[in-house]
Coordinates of C-alpha atoms in Angstrom, one line a residue:
W4 CA -88.8 12.6 -112.3
F5 CA -90.6 14.3 -109.2
F6 CA -88.1 12.9 -107.3
T7 CA -85.0 14.0 -109.3
W8 CA -86.5 17.7 -109.8
R9 CA -86.4 18.1 -106.3
M10 CA -83.1 17.0 -105.8
I11 CA -82.2 19.5 -108.9
L12 CA -84.2 22.5 -107.1
P13 CA -81.4 23.1 -104.6
L14 CA -78.4 23.0 -107.2
M15 CA -80.1 25.4 -109.8
E16 CA -81.4 27.8 -106.8
N17 CA -77.4 27.9 -106.0
R18 CA -76.5 28.2 -109.5
R19 CA -78.5 31.3 -109.9
K20 CA -77.3 33.1 -106.5
Q21 CA -74.0 32.2 -107.7
A22 CA -74.8 33.8 -110.7
E23 CA -76.5 36.9 -109.1
F24 CA -73.5 37.8 -106.7
I25 CA -70.8 37.5 -109.4
A26 CA -73.3 39.8 -110.9
S27 CA -73.4 41.8 -108.5
A28 CA -70.0 41.8 -107.4
S29 CA -69.0 42.8 -111.1
H30 CA -71.4 45.7 -110.8
E31 CA -70.3 47.3 -107.9
L32 CA -66.3 46.4 -108.8
R33 CA -67.0 48.4 -111.8
S34 CA -68.5 51.3 -110.6
P35 CA -64.8 52.3 -108.5
L36 CA -63.1 51.7 -111.1
T37 CA -64.5 53.3 -113.7
V38 CA -64.2 56.6 -111.1
M39 CA -60.7 55.9 -110.9
L40 CA -60.0 55.4 -114.8
S41 CA -61.6 59.2 -115.7
S42 CA -60.0 60.9 -112.6
L43 CA -56.7 59.1 -114.1
S44 CA -57.4 60.2 -117.6
A45 CA -58.2 63.9 -116.1
M46 CA -55.2 64.2 -114.3
R47 CA -53.2 64.5 -117.8
G48 CA -52.3 68.2 -118.2
A49 CA -54.6 69.2 -115.3
S50 CA -52.9 71.8 -112.9
P51 CA -51.4 70.8 -109.3
D52 CA -54.3 71.5 -107.2
D53 CA -56.9 69.3 -109.7
A54 CA -54.1 66.9 -110.2
A55 CA -53.7 66.2 -106.1
R56 CA -57.9 66.5 -106.0
F57 CA -58.1 63.5 -108.7
S58 CA -55.0 61.4 -106.8
E59 CA -57.2 61.8 -103.8
T60 CA -60.4 60.8 -106.1
I61 CA -57.8 57.4 -106.9
A62 CA -57.0 56.2 -103.4
Q63 CA -60.7 56.9 -101.9
E64 CA -61.7 54.6 -104.4
G65 CA -59.3 52.4 -104.7
K66 CA -59.8 51.6 -100.8
R67 CA -63.2 51.6 -101.4
M68 CA -62.7 48.6 -103.8
G69 CA -60.2 46.9 -101.5
R70 CA -62.9 47.0 -98.6
L71 CA -65.7 45.7 -101.3
I72 CA -62.9 42.8 -102.2
D73 CA -62.3 42.2 -98.3
D74 CA -65.8 41.6 -98.0
M75 CA -66.3 39.1 -100.8
L76 CA -62.9 36.9 -99.4
T77 CA -64.3 36.9 -95.8
L78 CA -67.2 35.8 -97.3
S79 CA -66.3 33.1 -100.0
G80 CA -64.1 31.6 -96.8
T81 CA -67.8 31.2 -95.1
D82 CA -68.9 29.6 -97.8
S83 CA -65.6 27.2 -97.5
S84 CA -63.9 25.4 -94.7
H85 CA -61.1 28.4 -94.6
F86 CA -63.4 30.8 -92.4
T87 CA -62.4 29.6 -89.2
I88 CA -63.4 31.1 -85.7
H89 CA -61.3 30.9 -82.6
K90 CA -63.3 30.9 -79.5
T91 CA -62.2 32.4 -76.2
S92 CA -63.8 33.2 -72.7
V93 CA -64.2 37.1 -73.5
E94 CA -66.6 39.4 -71.7
A95 CA -69.5 41.1 -73.0
D96 CA -69.2 44.0 -71.8
T97 CA -66.3 44.6 -72.9
L98 CA -67.1 44.3 -76.2
L99 CA -69.9 46.4 -76.2
L100 CA -67.6 49.0 -74.6
L101 CA -64.9 48.8 -76.9
A102 CA -67.5 49.3 -80.0
Y103 CA -69.1 52.2 -78.2
E104 CA -65.9 54.0 -77.7
K105 CA -64.8 53.3 -81.5
F106 CA -67.9 54.9 -82.8
E107 CA -68.7 57.4 -80.1
S108 CA -66.8 60.6 -81.8
L109 CA -68.3 59.3 -85.3
A110 CA -71.8 59.5 -84.1
R111 CA -70.8 63.1 -82.0
K112 CA -69.6 64.2 -85.3
Q113 CA -73.0 63.4 -87.5
H114 CA -75.4 64.8 -84.2
I115 CA -76.3 61.5 -83.8
S116 CA -76.8 60.4 -79.6
L117 CA -74.8 57.1 -79.2
K118 CA -75.9 55.1 -75.3
I119 CA -74.7 52.7 -74.0
I120 CA -76.7 50.6 -71.8
L121 CA -75.1 47.7 -69.7
P122 CA -76.5 45.4 -67.0
D123 CA -75.7 46.7 -63.0
E124 CA -75.2 42.5 -62.3
T125 CA -71.9 41.2 -63.2
V126 CA -72.4 39.8 -66.8
P127 CA -70.7 36.2 -66.8
P128 CA -68.2 35.8 -69.9
C129 CA -69.2 33.6 -73.3
L130 CA -67.6 32.1 -75.5
C131 CA -66.8 33.5 -78.8
D132 CA -64.0 34.7 -81.1
K133 CA -63.6 38.5 -79.9
E134 CA -62.4 39.9 -83.3
R135 CA -65.3 38.2 -85.0
M136 CA -68.0 39.5 -83.0
E137 CA -66.1 42.7 -82.3
Q138 CA -66.5 42.7 -86.3
V139 CA -70.1 42.0 -85.9
L140 CA -70.4 44.9 -84.1
T141 CA -68.9 47.2 -86.0
I142 CA -70.8 46.2 -89.1
L143 CA -74.9 46.8 -87.0
L144 CA -73.4 50.1 -85.8
D145 CA -71.8 50.9 -89.1
N146 CA -75.1 50.5 -90.7
A147 CA -77.2 52.2 -87.9
L148 CA -75.0 55.3 -88.5
S149 CA -75.8 55.0 -91.9
Y150 CA -79.4 55.3 -91.5
T151 CA -80.2 57.0 -88.9
P152 CA -80.7 60.9 -89.6
A153 CA -79.0 63.8 -87.4
G154 CA -80.6 64.4 -84.3
G155 CA -80.9 60.1 -84.2
T156 CA -80.7 58.3 -81.2
I157 CA -78.4 54.9 -81.2
R158 CA -79.1 52.3 -77.9
L159 CA -75.9 49.9 -77.6
S160 CA -77.9 47.3 -74.6
L161 CA -76.7 43.8 -73.2
Q162 CA -79.0 41.8 -71.5
V163 CA -79.0 38.1 -69.5
I164 CA -81.8 36.1 -69.7
S165 CA -81.1 32.5 -69.0
D166 CA -78.5 31.2 -70.3
K167 CA -78.3 33.5 -73.2
L168 CA -76.5 37.1 -74.3
I169 CA -78.5 39.2 -75.9
F170 CA -76.6 42.4 -77.5
Q171 CA -78.9 45.3 -79.2
V172 CA -78.6 48.2 -81.3
A173 CA -81.2 49.7 -81.8
D174 CA -81.4 53.3 -84.0
S175 CA -84.2 55.7 -84.6
G176 CA -83.4 55.6 -88.2
V177 CA -85.7 55.1 -91.0
G178 CA -86.7 51.4 -90.1
I179 CA -87.5 48.2 -92.5
P180 CA -90.7 46.9 -93.8
D181 CA -91.3 43.6 -92.7
S182 CA -91.6 42.4 -96.3
E183 CA -87.5 42.9 -96.5
K184 CA -86.5 42.1 -92.5
K185 CA -84.9 38.9 -94.1
A186 CA -83.4 40.0 -97.5
I187 CA -81.4 42.2 -95.4
F188 CA -79.1 39.8 -94.7
E189 CA -79.1 38.4 -98.0
R190 CA -75.7 38.9 -100.0
F191 CA -75.4 42.5 -102.2
Y192 CA -79.3 43.2 -101.1
R193 CA -80.2 47.0 -100.3
C194 CA -83.4 47.9 -99.2
D195 CA -83.5 51.3 -99.8
K196 CA -82.6 51.4 -103.5
S197 CA -81.6 55.1 -103.5
H198 CA -79.1 54.8 -100.6
N199 CA -75.8 55.8 -102.1
D200 CA -73.7 55.4 -99.6
K201 CA -70.5 54.0 -101.4
N202 CA -68.8 52.5 -98.1
H203 CA -72.0 49.9 -98.0
F204 CA -72.0 47.5 -100.7
G205 CA -74.7 45.1 -99.0
L206 CA -72.4 43.1 -97.6
G207 CA -72.3 43.8 -93.9
L208 CA -75.4 41.7 -92.8
S209 CA -74.4 39.2 -94.9
I210 CA -71.0 38.8 -93.0
A211 CA -72.2 39.2 -89.5
Q212 CA -75.5 36.7 -89.9
E213 CA -72.6 34.3 -90.8
I214 CA -70.5 35.1 -88.2
V215 CA -72.9 34.9 -85.7
R216 CA -74.5 31.4 -87.0
M217 CA -71.0 30.0 -86.6
H218 CA -71.2 30.5 -83.0
K219 CA -74.3 28.6 -82.7
G220 CA -75.8 32.3 -82.0
K221 CA -78.9 33.9 -83.8
L222 CA -79.0 37.7 -85.6
W223 CA -82.5 39.2 -86.5
V224 CA -84.2 42.5 -87.1
E225 CA -87.2 43.6 -84.7
D226 CA -89.0 47.2 -84.9
T227 CA -87.6 49.9 -82.6
L228 CA -90.2 51.3 -80.6
G229 CA -91.0 54.8 -81.7
G230 CA -89.4 54.1 -85.2
G231 CA -86.0 52.7 -86.5
A232 CA -84.9 49.2 -86.2
T233 CA -83.5 46.8 -83.4
F234 CA -80.9 44.5 -84.3
Q235 CA -80.5 41.8 -81.7
V236 CA -77.7 38.8 -81.3
I237 CA -77.6 36.3 -79.4
L238 CA -75.0 34.1 -78.3
N239 CA -74.5 31.1 -75.6
L240 CA -73.1 32.1 -72.2
V241 CA -70.1 30.2 -70.0
R242 CA -70.9 28.2 -67.4

């Protein structure tokens, strides 16, 4: 019985997580759907100006639902054999520069200082899926912008240590308690339960971790000196 129980435990845990995932997904999908149906109902008999406003709300919530479905499909792919990565030799500093350029104007709009620090020496290429690693950096930067207040700082940096390449996204935001540093990578988990950013469903970090794991790399979070969170990604270099 003891050994049978030990064999069954992982299956029970997997079933529990599946049930939690379905419940969380249903809850997240219900929210935009409710807003869309409510706005559609309010459009009947509304003035042209109000109707246009309700129409815009429906469009925004539709896009939000689409993002959630895309995230869920990505995670579903990582749980099966359908999720693949296509590794090529990629310039790591180019990856970081592209991420910086993508978010620089948004950071400025939110009155957040976005900085980039690149090594003085030439950085060897890394073997990775360029689009997937861009997705990882996008997730980390998007997350940092959401939890860093106006007047704060986000720093992108790149280091080469031995045969490893280390990407860092460090912010001066609210930080993450030690008790929750592992939990934030769980699906649909939100560290700050009062944080109501509708663009975040608690799936981004799960996706980023899966992508890094498929690259045989590591992703974790530490405290930023002076306050905030620093996410680090380690990949192997091409030698």
